Tab-separated table of C-alpha atoms in Angstrom:
chain	number	residue	atom	x	y	z
A	26	MET	CA	-256.712	-13.961	-45.439
A	27	LEU	CA	-256.175	-10.796	-47.491
A	28	THR	CA	-255.332	-8.091	-45.073
A	29	GLN	CA	-254.712	-5.356	-47.911
A	30	PRO	CA	-256.595	-2.697	-48.392
A	31	THR	CA	-257.108	-2.652	-44.732
A	32	THR	CA	-260.487	-2.406	-42.981
A	33	ASP	CA	-260.125	1.406	-42.544
A	34	LYS	CA	-259.472	2.163	-46.142
A	35	ILE	CA	-261.764	0.299	-47.276
A	36	LEU	CA	-264.600	1.584	-45.426
A	37	LEU	CA	-262.995	5.095	-46.487
A	38	ALA	CA	-263.788	3.449	-49.813
A	39	ILE	CA	-267.456	2.709	-49.537
A	40	ALA	CA	-268.295	5.913	-48.022
A	41	ASP	CA	-266.752	8.019	-50.570
A	42	ASP	CA	-268.551	6.267	-53.611
A	43	LEU	CA	-271.753	6.008	-51.433
A	44	ASN	CA	-271.375	9.958	-51.244
A	45	SER	CA	-269.889	10.713	-55.143
A	46	VAL	CA	-271.954	8.052	-56.474
A	47	VAL	CA	-275.297	7.115	-54.707
A	48	LEU	CA	-276.285	10.390	-53.156
A	49	PRO	CA	-276.528	12.705	-55.859
A	50	SER	CA	-279.150	9.515	-57.245
A	51	VAL	CA	-281.675	9.674	-54.257
A	52	THR	CA	-284.324	11.988	-54.570
A	53	ASP	CA	-285.837	10.878	-51.191
A	54	GLU	CA	-285.334	12.858	-48.265
A	55	PRO	CA	-285.363	10.803	-46.123
A	56	ALA	CA	-283.221	7.979	-47.304
A	57	LYS	CA	-280.167	11.346	-48.378
A	58	VAL	CA	-280.427	11.879	-44.558
A	59	LEU	CA	-279.769	8.148	-43.525
A	60	LEU	CA	-276.870	8.344	-46.219
A	61	GLY	CA	-275.462	11.516	-44.083
A	62	GLN	CA	-275.876	9.351	-41.265
A	63	ILE	CA	-273.908	6.546	-43.019
A	64	ASP	CA	-271.480	8.251	-44.688
A	65	GLN	CA	-270.070	10.276	-41.211
A	66	LEU	CA	-270.502	6.851	-39.583
A	67	LEU	CA	-268.463	4.611	-41.969
A	68	ARG	CA	-265.830	8.049	-41.817
A	69	ARG	CA	-265.138	7.274	-37.769
A	70	LEU	CA	-265.606	3.681	-38.246
A	71	SER	CA	-262.546	3.837	-40.331
A	72	ARG	CA	-260.729	5.976	-37.866
A	73	ARG	CA	-261.593	3.375	-34.980
A	74	THR	CA	-260.899	0.046	-36.768
A	75	ALA	CA	-257.534	1.445	-37.321
A	76	SER	CA	-256.335	1.976	-33.989
A	77	GLU	CA	-259.491	0.943	-31.340
A	78	ILE	CA	-257.641	-2.251	-29.805
A	79	ASP	CA	-254.212	-0.130	-29.307
A	80	TRP	CA	-256.200	2.482	-27.543
A	81	MET	CA	-257.972	0.234	-25.319
A	82	ILE	CA	-254.925	-1.828	-24.219
A	83	ALA	CA	-252.710	1.599	-23.886
A	84	GLU	CA	-255.566	3.015	-21.437
A	85	ILE	CA	-256.155	-0.253	-19.897
A	86	LYS	CA	-252.598	-0.106	-18.602
A	87	GLN	CA	-253.103	3.796	-17.469
A	88	ILE	CA	-256.274	3.248	-15.745
A	89	ASN	CA	-254.510	0.676	-13.947
A	90	ASN	CA	-251.246	2.737	-12.869
A	91	ALA	CA	-253.694	5.687	-11.994
A	92	ILE	CA	-255.381	3.336	-9.271
A	93	GLY	CA	-252.846	0.857	-8.092
A	94	ARG	CA	-253.728	-2.039	-10.049
A	95	GLU	CA	-251.339	-4.558	-11.855
A	96	THR	CA	-252.193	-5.265	-15.766
A	97	GLU	CA	-252.667	-8.733	-16.592
A	98	ASP	CA	-251.462	-9.805	-19.943
A	99	LEU	CA	-255.120	-10.556	-22.080
A	100	SER	CA	-256.094	-13.997	-22.649
A	101	SER	CA	-257.193	-12.799	-26.069
A	102	TYR	CA	-256.858	-9.744	-28.507
A	103	LEU	CA	-260.337	-10.561	-30.441
A	104	LEU	CA	-261.965	-6.460	-30.289
A	105	THR	CA	-265.269	-8.494	-27.715
A	106	ASP	CA	-262.809	-9.690	-25.398
A	107	VAL	CA	-260.432	-6.500	-25.829
A	108	ALA	CA	-263.489	-4.684	-25.168
A	109	SER	CA	-264.913	-6.472	-22.454
A	110	ALA	CA	-261.429	-5.713	-20.624
A	111	TYR	CA	-261.658	-2.285	-21.348
A	112	SER	CA	-265.158	-1.185	-19.709
A	113	GLU	CA	-264.199	-3.556	-16.542
A	114	ALA	CA	-260.947	-1.258	-16.332
A	115	SER	CA	-263.653	1.770	-17.179
A	116	GLY	CA	-265.643	0.554	-14.245
A	117	ALA	CA	-262.617	0.662	-12.064
A	118	LEU	CA	-262.094	4.294	-13.082
A	119	GLY	CA	-265.581	5.293	-12.485
A	120	GLU	CA	-265.200	3.769	-8.704
A	121	ALA	CA	-262.119	5.221	-8.086
A	122	ILE	CA	-263.425	8.511	-9.365
A	123	ASP	CA	-266.599	8.831	-6.743
A	124	GLN	CA	-264.057	7.146	-3.470
A	125	ALA	CA	-262.165	10.624	-4.732
A	126	PHE	CA	-264.790	12.625	-4.648
A	127	SER	CA	-266.241	11.196	-1.745
A	128	GLU	CA	-262.910	11.804	0.109
A	129	GLY	CA	-262.450	15.250	-1.480
A	130	ASP	CA	-258.983	13.912	-2.814
A	131	SER	CA	-258.831	16.800	-5.263
A	132	GLN	CA	-255.114	15.294	-6.193
A	133	GLN	CA	-256.446	12.074	-6.955
A	134	VAL	CA	-259.213	13.796	-9.059
A	135	ALA	CA	-256.929	15.732	-10.910
A	136	VAL	CA	-255.050	12.478	-11.734
A	137	LEU	CA	-257.648	10.757	-12.646
A	138	ARG	CA	-259.441	13.368	-14.935
A	139	GLN	CA	-256.276	13.716	-16.782
A	140	LEU	CA	-257.373	10.063	-17.927
A	141	LEU	CA	-260.837	10.939	-19.438
A	142	VAL	CA	-259.267	14.331	-20.990
A	143	ASP	CA	-256.688	11.541	-22.512
A	144	ARG	CA	-259.094	9.561	-23.576
A	145	ILE	CA	-261.895	12.829	-25.409
A	146	ALA	CA	-258.654	13.408	-26.880
A	147	LYS	CA	-259.037	9.870	-28.772
A	148	GLU	CA	-262.580	10.036	-28.989
A	149	GLN	CA	-262.469	13.564	-31.033
A	150	GLN	CA	-260.299	11.802	-33.511
A	151	ILE	CA	-262.554	9.479	-33.938
A	152	LEU	CA	-265.241	11.954	-34.543
A	153	GLY	CA	-263.935	14.307	-37.159
A	154	GLN	CA	-266.055	17.003	-38.063
A	155	LEU	CA	-269.689	16.452	-36.492
A	156	ASP	CA	-272.784	16.863	-38.561
A	157	LEU	CA	-276.654	16.663	-36.890
A	158	VAL	CA	-277.498	15.671	-40.899
A	159	GLY	CA	-281.329	16.087	-41.197
A	160	ARG	CA	-281.569	17.886	-37.477
A	161	GLY	CA	-283.646	21.138	-37.321
B	22	MET	CA	-293.246	-7.550	-40.177
B	23	GLN	CA	-292.537	-3.651	-39.956
B	24	ASP	CA	-290.159	-2.165	-42.385
B	25	SER	CA	-287.106	-1.667	-40.891
B	26	THR	CA	-285.966	1.657	-42.839
B	27	SER	CA	-286.140	5.346	-42.257
B	28	VAL	CA	-288.834	5.487	-45.446
B	29	GLY	CA	-291.274	2.969	-43.222
B	30	ARG	CA	-295.113	2.398	-43.576
B	31	MET	CA	-295.909	5.354	-42.312
B	32	GLN	CA	-293.917	7.479	-45.236
B	33	ASP	CA	-296.169	5.573	-48.218
B	34	PRO	CA	-298.166	8.611	-49.181
B	35	SER	CA	-300.136	5.675	-51.198
B	36	VAL	CA	-301.830	4.327	-47.729
B	37	MET	CA	-301.726	7.723	-45.246
B	38	PRO	CA	-305.048	9.522	-46.512
B	39	GLU	CA	-307.007	6.504	-45.954
B	40	LYS	CA	-305.482	6.045	-42.318
B	41	ILE	CA	-306.080	10.127	-41.886
B	42	THR	CA	-309.439	9.814	-42.993
B	43	ALA	CA	-310.434	7.097	-40.637
B	44	LEU	CA	-308.516	8.408	-37.621
B	45	LEU	CA	-310.683	11.996	-38.583
B	46	ASP	CA	-313.882	9.835	-38.765
B	47	SER	CA	-313.229	8.234	-35.558
B	48	GLU	CA	-313.170	11.954	-33.977
B	49	GLY	CA	-316.394	13.079	-35.428
B	50	ALA	CA	-315.190	14.409	-38.662
B	51	THR	CA	-317.238	14.352	-41.841
B	52	ASP	CA	-316.605	15.182	-45.514
B	53	ILE	CA	-312.877	14.446	-44.795
B	54	ASP	CA	-310.928	15.327	-47.941
B	55	ILE	CA	-306.973	13.988	-47.994
B	56	SER	CA	-304.498	15.221	-50.012
B	57	GLY	CA	-300.848	16.122	-51.095
B	58	TYR	CA	-299.394	14.007	-48.142
B	59	ALA	CA	-295.709	13.874	-48.447
B	60	PRO	CA	-292.920	12.863	-45.930
B	61	MET	CA	-290.871	15.570	-43.070
B	62	THR	CA	-287.575	15.499	-42.280
B	63	GLY	CA	-286.436	17.616	-39.715
B	64	GLY	CA	-286.709	15.542	-36.597
B	65	TYR	CA	-284.736	11.583	-35.543
B	66	SER	CA	-287.350	10.725	-32.910
B	67	ARG	CA	-290.457	10.992	-34.581
B	68	LEU	CA	-291.802	9.578	-38.136
B	69	MET	CA	-293.314	12.551	-39.876
B	70	ALA	CA	-295.424	13.971	-43.030
B	71	ARG	CA	-297.245	16.751	-43.807
B	72	PHE	CA	-300.560	17.016	-45.694
B	73	ASP	CA	-303.526	18.854	-46.538
B	74	ALA	CA	-307.292	18.156	-44.995
B	75	LYS	CA	-310.937	19.672	-45.786
B	76	PHE	CA	-313.265	18.307	-43.062
B	77	THR	CA	-316.529	19.591	-40.750
B	78	ILE	CA	-316.468	18.586	-37.759
B	79	ASP	CA	-318.567	20.483	-34.816
B	80	GLY	CA	-320.366	21.473	-37.756
B	81	VAL	CA	-317.194	23.891	-38.564
B	82	ARG	CA	-315.809	23.466	-42.018
B	83	GLU	CA	-312.093	23.332	-41.750
B	84	GLU	CA	-309.201	23.613	-44.353
B	85	GLY	CA	-305.516	23.242	-44.189
B	86	ALA	CA	-302.079	22.062	-43.582
B	87	PHE	CA	-301.159	19.466	-40.552
B	88	VAL	CA	-298.504	17.588	-39.481
B	89	LEU	CA	-298.807	13.823	-38.542
B	90	ARG	CA	-296.371	12.429	-36.184
B	91	GLY	CA	-296.010	9.189	-35.390
B	92	ASP	CA	-293.569	6.439	-33.925
B	93	PRO	CA	-291.071	4.682	-35.930
B	94	PRO	CA	-291.174	0.902	-36.536
B	95	GLU	CA	-290.617	-1.166	-33.642
B	96	GLY	CA	-287.313	-1.099	-32.392
B	97	GLN	CA	-286.426	1.995	-34.393
B	98	ALA	CA	-287.079	4.845	-32.081
B	99	ILE	CA	-283.845	6.307	-30.343
B	100	ILE	CA	-286.052	7.788	-27.763
B	101	GLU	CA	-289.260	5.989	-26.456
B	102	THR	CA	-291.808	8.486	-25.243
B	103	ASP	CA	-295.465	8.830	-24.997
B	104	ARG	CA	-298.222	10.544	-27.803
B	105	SER	CA	-301.041	10.540	-25.429
B	106	GLN	CA	-298.543	12.633	-23.228
B	107	GLU	CA	-297.197	14.687	-25.883
B	108	TYR	CA	-300.777	15.740	-26.644
B	109	ALA	CA	-301.834	16.567	-23.467
B	110	VAL	CA	-298.869	19.075	-23.232
B	111	LEU	CA	-299.565	20.849	-26.001
B	112	LYS	CA	-303.143	20.906	-24.789
B	113	SER	CA	-301.845	22.619	-21.997
B	114	VAL	CA	-299.334	24.574	-23.361
B	115	ALA	CA	-301.178	26.216	-26.430
B	116	PRO	CA	-302.918	28.979	-24.688
B	117	HIS	CA	-299.330	30.236	-23.196
B	118	LEU	CA	-296.927	29.736	-25.984
B	119	ASN	CA	-296.838	29.737	-29.561
B	120	THR	CA	-296.895	26.170	-30.639
B	121	PRO	CA	-298.623	24.924	-33.258
B	122	PRO	CA	-302.161	22.899	-31.804
B	123	ALA	CA	-302.371	19.520	-31.389
B	124	ARG	CA	-305.646	18.379	-33.099
B	125	PHE	CA	-306.344	15.035	-33.143
B	126	LEU	CA	-304.583	11.557	-31.678
B	127	ASP	CA	-304.583	8.062	-31.905
B	128	ALA	CA	-303.283	7.022	-29.105
B	129	GLU	CA	-303.172	3.152	-29.637
B	130	GLY	CA	-301.979	3.809	-33.179
B	131	ILE	CA	-305.331	2.118	-34.254
B	132	HIS	CA	-305.780	3.987	-37.422
B	133	ILE	CA	-302.357	5.246	-38.527
B	134	GLY	CA	-300.608	2.199	-37.918
B	135	THR	CA	-298.683	3.827	-34.998
B	136	PRO	CA	-299.418	5.651	-32.688
B	137	ALA	CA	-299.245	9.647	-33.886
B	138	LEU	CA	-300.920	12.570	-33.463
B	139	ILE	CA	-301.910	15.438	-35.771
B	140	ILE	CA	-301.180	19.062	-34.862
B	141	GLU	CA	-302.398	21.989	-37.057
B	142	PHE	CA	-298.876	23.203	-39.763
B	143	THR	CA	-297.288	26.176	-39.441
B	144	GLU	CA	-295.699	28.194	-42.078
B	145	ALA	CA	-292.357	29.205	-40.485
B	146	GLU	CA	-288.953	28.396	-41.339
B	147	SER	CA	-286.721	26.353	-39.300
B	148	THR	CA	-284.393	28.267	-37.191
B	149	LEU	CA	-280.888	27.908	-38.447
B	150	PRO	CA	-281.668	28.494	-42.073
B	151	TRP	CA	-283.338	31.787	-40.989
B	152	ILE	CA	-280.932	32.829	-39.084
B	153	GLU	CA	-278.542	32.228	-42.049
B	154	LYS	CA	-280.767	34.353	-44.379
B	155	ASN	CA	-281.214	37.358	-41.997
B	156	GLY	CA	-279.173	37.223	-39.291
B	157	ILE	CA	-279.169	36.710	-35.471
B	158	SER	CA	-281.795	39.726	-35.683
B	159	ASN	CA	-283.845	40.263	-31.945
B	160	LEU	CA	-284.118	35.992	-31.726
B	161	PRO	CA	-281.957	36.686	-28.277
B	162	MET	CA	-284.664	38.492	-26.797
B	163	LYS	CA	-287.264	36.705	-28.495
B	164	LEU	CA	-285.382	33.229	-27.104
B	165	ALA	CA	-285.585	34.775	-23.563
B	166	GLU	CA	-289.212	35.797	-23.595
B	167	LEU	CA	-290.086	31.518	-25.151
B	168	ALA	CA	-287.932	30.630	-22.196
B	169	GLY	CA	-289.517	32.744	-19.703
B	170	ALA	CA	-293.115	32.219	-20.946
B	171	MET	CA	-292.673	28.207	-20.538
B	172	HIS	CA	-291.155	28.314	-17.088
B	173	THR	CA	-293.942	30.766	-15.974
B	174	ILE	CA	-296.814	28.513	-17.046
B	175	PRO	CA	-298.558	27.383	-13.954
B	176	VAL	CA	-297.133	23.674	-13.242
B	177	GLU	CA	-301.311	23.296	-11.693
B	178	GLN	CA	-301.887	23.682	-15.186
B	179	LEU	CA	-299.897	20.969	-16.594
B	180	PRO	CA	-301.222	17.593	-17.136
B	181	SER	CA	-300.880	15.392	-14.275
B	182	SER	CA	-299.048	12.591	-16.463
B	183	LEU	CA	-296.285	14.403	-17.117
B	184	ALA	CA	-293.406	13.435	-14.793
B	185	ARG	CA	-292.554	15.372	-11.129
B	186	PRO	CA	-288.875	15.077	-9.420
B	187	ALA	CA	-289.128	11.683	-7.673
B	188	SER	CA	-286.720	13.069	-5.019
B	189	GLY	CA	-288.663	16.309	-4.936
B	190	ASP	CA	-285.626	18.140	-5.841
B	191	PRO	CA	-284.953	18.213	-9.412
B	192	LEU	CA	-281.393	18.279	-9.527
B	193	THR	CA	-281.073	15.231	-7.215
B	194	ASP	CA	-283.116	13.273	-10.011
B	195	GLN	CA	-280.751	14.494	-12.223
B	196	ILE	CA	-277.622	13.954	-11.092
B	197	GLU	CA	-279.041	10.432	-10.077
B	198	MET	CA	-279.974	9.677	-13.701
B	199	TRP	CA	-276.513	10.772	-14.620
B	200	ARG	CA	-275.064	7.805	-12.438
B	201	LYS	CA	-277.794	5.771	-13.348
B	202	THR	CA	-277.091	5.690	-17.106
B	203	ALA	CA	-273.112	5.294	-16.308
B	204	LEU	CA	-274.148	1.951	-14.447
B	205	GLU	CA	-276.898	0.278	-16.590
B	206	HIS	CA	-274.972	1.129	-19.672
B	207	VAL	CA	-273.753	-1.678	-22.032
B	208	GLU	CA	-270.137	-0.471	-20.064
B	209	HIS	CA	-269.031	1.119	-17.828
B	210	LEU	CA	-269.085	5.289	-18.719
B	211	PRO	CA	-266.515	6.750	-16.049
B	212	ILE	CA	-266.841	10.470	-17.599
B	213	PHE	CA	-270.462	10.184	-16.797
B	214	ARG	CA	-269.635	8.668	-13.051
B	215	TYR	CA	-267.054	12.331	-12.808
B	216	VAL	CA	-269.793	14.506	-14.388
B	217	ALA	CA	-272.523	12.730	-11.906
B	218	ALA	CA	-270.250	13.422	-8.719
B	219	TRP	CA	-268.850	16.745	-10.017
B	220	LEU	CA	-272.346	18.052	-10.208
B	221	ASP	CA	-273.430	16.848	-6.958
B	222	LYS	CA	-270.431	18.981	-5.249
B	223	ASN	CA	-271.007	22.519	-7.466
B	224	ARG	CA	-275.221	22.164	-6.999
B	225	PRO	CA	-276.172	25.996	-7.577
B	226	PRO	CA	-279.149	27.432	-5.525
B	227	PRO	CA	-283.022	26.405	-6.108
B	228	VAL	CA	-285.639	27.923	-7.965
B	229	PRO	CA	-289.016	26.573	-8.305
B	230	VAL	CA	-289.907	23.734	-10.537
B	231	SER	CA	-291.547	24.608	-13.890
B	232	LEU	CA	-292.624	22.940	-17.213
B	233	VAL	CA	-289.197	21.685	-19.237
B	234	HIS	CA	-288.915	21.188	-22.130
B	235	HIS	CA	-285.748	19.123	-22.546
B	236	ASP	CA	-285.248	19.068	-26.052
B	237	PHE	CA	-285.068	22.917	-26.113
B	238	SER	CA	-282.545	23.645	-29.159
B	239	THR	CA	-283.105	25.612	-32.107
B	240	ALA	CA	-284.045	21.983	-34.018
B	241	ASN	CA	-287.297	22.823	-31.955
B	242	MET	CA	-287.498	25.993	-32.964
B	243	LEU	CA	-289.136	27.547	-36.079
B	244	VAL	CA	-289.544	31.413	-36.651
B	245	ASP	CA	-292.549	32.625	-38.041
B	246	GLY	CA	-293.726	35.610	-40.565
B	247	GLU	CA	-293.624	37.760	-38.073
B	248	GLY	CA	-290.338	36.793	-36.682
B	249	ASP	CA	-290.934	35.279	-33.642
B	250	LEU	CA	-290.406	32.233	-32.428
B	251	VAL	CA	-292.602	28.873	-32.083
B	252	VAL	CA	-291.121	25.946	-29.920
B	253	ILE	CA	-292.450	22.509	-31.238
B	254	ASP	CA	-291.973	18.794	-29.778
B	255	PHE	CA	-292.534	18.530	-26.526
B	256	GLU	CA	-292.398	14.643	-26.381
B	257	LEU	CA	-289.763	14.920	-23.649
B	258	ALA	CA	-291.294	17.437	-20.858
B	259	THR	CA	-291.337	17.218	-17.535
B	260	VAL	CA	-291.891	19.116	-14.559
B	261	GLY	CA	-287.822	20.115	-13.229
B	262	ASP	CA	-285.353	23.073	-12.941
B	263	PRO	CA	-286.317	25.381	-15.966
B	264	ARG	CA	-283.133	26.081	-16.288
B	265	GLU	CA	-282.162	22.705	-17.419
B	266	ASP	CA	-283.303	24.266	-20.861
B	267	LEU	CA	-281.140	26.803	-20.291
B	268	GLY	CA	-278.367	24.932	-20.246
B	269	TYR	CA	-279.656	22.259	-22.994
B	270	PHE	CA	-279.804	25.664	-24.914
B	271	LYS	CA	-276.226	26.448	-24.498
B	272	ALA	CA	-275.186	22.373	-25.458
B	273	TYR	CA	-277.364	22.027	-28.351
B	274	ALA	CA	-275.704	24.891	-30.092
B	275	GLN	CA	-272.312	23.915	-29.199
B	276	ALA	CA	-272.909	21.111	-32.231
B	277	ALA	CA	-275.124	23.577	-34.341
B	278	PRO	CA	-274.099	26.726	-33.718
B	279	PRO	CA	-275.155	29.946	-33.255
B	280	ASP	CA	-275.482	29.899	-29.611
B	281	LEU	CA	-277.879	32.949	-29.068
B	282	ILE	CA	-277.576	33.161	-25.522
B	283	ASP	CA	-274.344	33.828	-26.415
B	284	GLU	CA	-275.174	36.839	-28.436
B	285	ASN	CA	-275.460	39.086	-25.807
B	286	PRO	CA	-275.955	36.852	-22.361
B	287	ASP	CA	-276.381	39.763	-19.957
B	288	ASP	CA	-279.565	41.082	-21.857
B	289	PHE	CA	-280.938	37.368	-22.443
B	290	LEU	CA	-280.299	36.815	-18.481
B	291	ASN	CA	-281.916	39.710	-17.489
B	292	ARG	CA	-285.079	39.440	-20.046
B	293	TYR	CA	-285.344	36.089	-18.299
B	294	ARG	CA	-285.124	37.132	-15.012
B	295	GLU	CA	-287.539	39.991	-15.212
B	296	ILE	CA	-289.837	37.438	-16.900
B	297	THR	CA	-289.460	34.374	-14.083
B	298	GLY	CA	-288.300	36.377	-10.690
B	299	PHE	CA	-285.016	34.528	-10.586
B	300	SER	CA	-282.175	36.050	-8.559
B	301	GLU	CA	-279.099	36.792	-10.378
B	302	GLU	CA	-277.737	34.164	-7.820
B	303	GLN	CA	-280.228	31.632	-9.156
B	304	VAL	CA	-279.186	32.824	-13.323
B	305	ASN	CA	-276.318	33.452	-13.965
B	306	PRO	CA	-273.683	32.554	-16.802
B	307	LEU	CA	-272.223	30.270	-14.561
B	308	VAL	CA	-275.475	28.547	-13.324
B	309	MET	CA	-276.066	28.486	-17.151
B	310	THR	CA	-272.616	26.264	-17.812
B	311	TYR	CA	-273.805	23.716	-14.741
B	312	PHE	CA	-277.289	23.563	-16.446
B	313	LEU	CA	-275.353	23.141	-20.076
B	314	VAL	CA	-273.665	19.654	-18.172
B	315	LEU	CA	-277.105	18.617	-16.123
B	316	GLY	CA	-279.564	19.751	-18.532
B	317	VAL	CA	-278.839	16.773	-21.624
B	318	ILE	CA	-278.903	13.432	-19.269
B	319	GLY	CA	-282.706	13.408	-20.127
B	320	VAL	CA	-282.111	12.529	-24.184
B	321	VAL	CA	-278.076	11.458	-23.192
B	322	SER	CA	-280.015	8.283	-20.831
B	323	GLN	CA	-282.267	7.341	-23.537
B	324	ILE	CA	-279.737	7.500	-26.777
B	325	ALA	CA	-276.966	5.005	-23.832
B	326	ASN	CA	-280.407	3.345	-23.006
B	327	VAL	CA	-281.092	2.231	-27.025
B	328	GLY	CA	-277.257	2.052	-27.770
B	329	SER	CA	-277.235	-0.449	-25.250
B	330	ALA	CA	-279.961	-2.223	-26.578
B	331	MET	CA	-278.563	-2.233	-29.772
B	332	ALA	CA	-274.991	-4.031	-28.252
B	333	ASN	CA	-277.158	-6.522	-27.252
B	334	GLY	CA	-278.799	-7.799	-30.328
B	335	GLU	CA	-282.628	-6.362	-29.428
B	336	THR	CA	-282.259	-3.592	-31.951
B	337	ALA	CA	-280.532	-2.326	-34.649
B	338	SER	CA	-280.453	0.815	-36.965
B	339	THR	CA	-278.261	3.571	-38.453
B	340	ASN	CA	-280.016	6.127	-36.328
B	341	ILE	CA	-279.376	5.010	-33.158
B	342	ALA	CA	-275.643	3.940	-33.687
B	343	PHE	CA	-274.832	7.443	-34.982
B	344	ASN	CA	-276.761	9.123	-31.810
B	345	LEU	CA	-274.813	6.815	-29.859
B	346	ASP	CA	-271.809	7.975	-31.693
B	347	ASN	CA	-272.152	12.004	-31.356
B	348	LEU	CA	-272.173	10.899	-27.503
B	349	LEU	CA	-268.453	11.857	-28.133
B	350	PHE	CA	-269.090	14.952	-28.862
B	351	GLY	CA	-271.048	15.274	-25.580
B	352	GLN	CA	-268.637	14.090	-23.677
B	353	ALA	CA	-265.829	16.492	-24.878
B	354	ALA	CA	-268.063	19.683	-24.515
B	355	TRP	CA	-269.285	18.658	-20.536
B	356	MET	CA	-265.684	17.917	-19.460
B	357	ALA	CA	-264.782	21.191	-21.312
B	358	ALA	CA	-267.140	22.966	-18.926
B	359	THR	CA	-266.711	20.991	-15.888
B	360	ASP	CA	-263.163	22.634	-16.779
B	361	ALA	CA	-264.738	26.214	-17.571
B	362	LEU	CA	-266.888	26.209	-14.394
B	363	GLU	CA	-264.331	25.030	-12.218
B	364	ALA	CA	-261.598	27.791	-12.933
B	365	ALA	CA	-264.017	30.468	-13.012
B	366	LEU	CA	-265.649	29.270	-9.264
B	367	ASP	CA	-261.317	29.150	-8.421
B	368	GLY	CA	-261.610	32.430	-9.302
B	369	GLU	CA	-264.338	33.714	-7.718
B	370	VAL	CA	-262.640	32.384	-4.374
B	371	ASN	CA	-259.266	33.561	-4.851
């Protein structure tokens, strides 16, 4: 299997070509909007694909530490399996949030909130500059 | 099979004039001439096109520009709404608001090929480009008056088909929608759970229910020749807490500035309260921040739902993925707003 250039670099190259070569030759307005959306998505996917498995595994551990669960080793590093484990941990985090609010445990609310703030920081790295292309 | 791209069948100028003619004919129009059909951009949820029309209806000869607004091909919509309801809402708000009148409806898509309505075209400019050329001008006051006018339309004059709060309390309904969206999405959404719990804990005093636009933003406003705001796109309208629209406006403005309310919040709120009769306790900057979070769930839940459908292989489009991805921006904005409000509330207590 050829791993270089890595997926993130290829996605970025596709976005650059779409933007510099394809877009200037397109005159149809709906198609231009679509290309604008594709450009942003490809750039986000480029950032996401480079790190998402590592980010999810690290966050699963952080969530488990915060809510007092053991972190089990993953049986597979396939994206779909890691995403499934991440969602399960996110569900447990959601339950813990509901419990902390209902018990008025402001200290635990603050701890769990910090996990969400850390998650958002990573999401912002993925998002980059938002442009609601074609809207309004 | 329907065309799956954004340049689908309703965007085809070679076939649409004949379809529009059939619709107008079915409504009793005669001597119909359709020309200049051209697709429009400007919205993500529905397909739109502008055309010129001449026809006679009810013995009156009419000539002008119109907009056809129809559902995208099946499975491509990022938001599922009802053209019949949108048509009924437009009819009911027309006497009260500066909005293009609705003229014809093809509820089942018998003539157009997709459920669609025809509204009059308004000679007006999109708000953000207008601001770039002309500055803010007196748009904040116009916005307060537009919101005030919309939120004081007598509820009994709105279509009975318009959704009302099922619990009897719009805040309870909206908070429940946050929870429901978190639980029903294809993956767990702990930020949504946090937001729901936080909103529940920090409820502001109630106000009477009214029409809520639910996508009240500069994207759905135009500026006409007199410098007045024209409000469009009532597809998400319901009866609910009117402050949701103020919060939604602020939330959208964070993604697409400027925030007209922030130009002078006191002046804006004074004018809005003057029109609606709401008290300072009911509508103030802190309450608007609360609704900045609460008010987006109508749109957000629809985007999340269709995102789940795409993840489950039931549909797929760039538009769906793009809008789902944009929730990342929303999540950061909601958490920042809860943080700011928490700090402000702590300050008040201390």
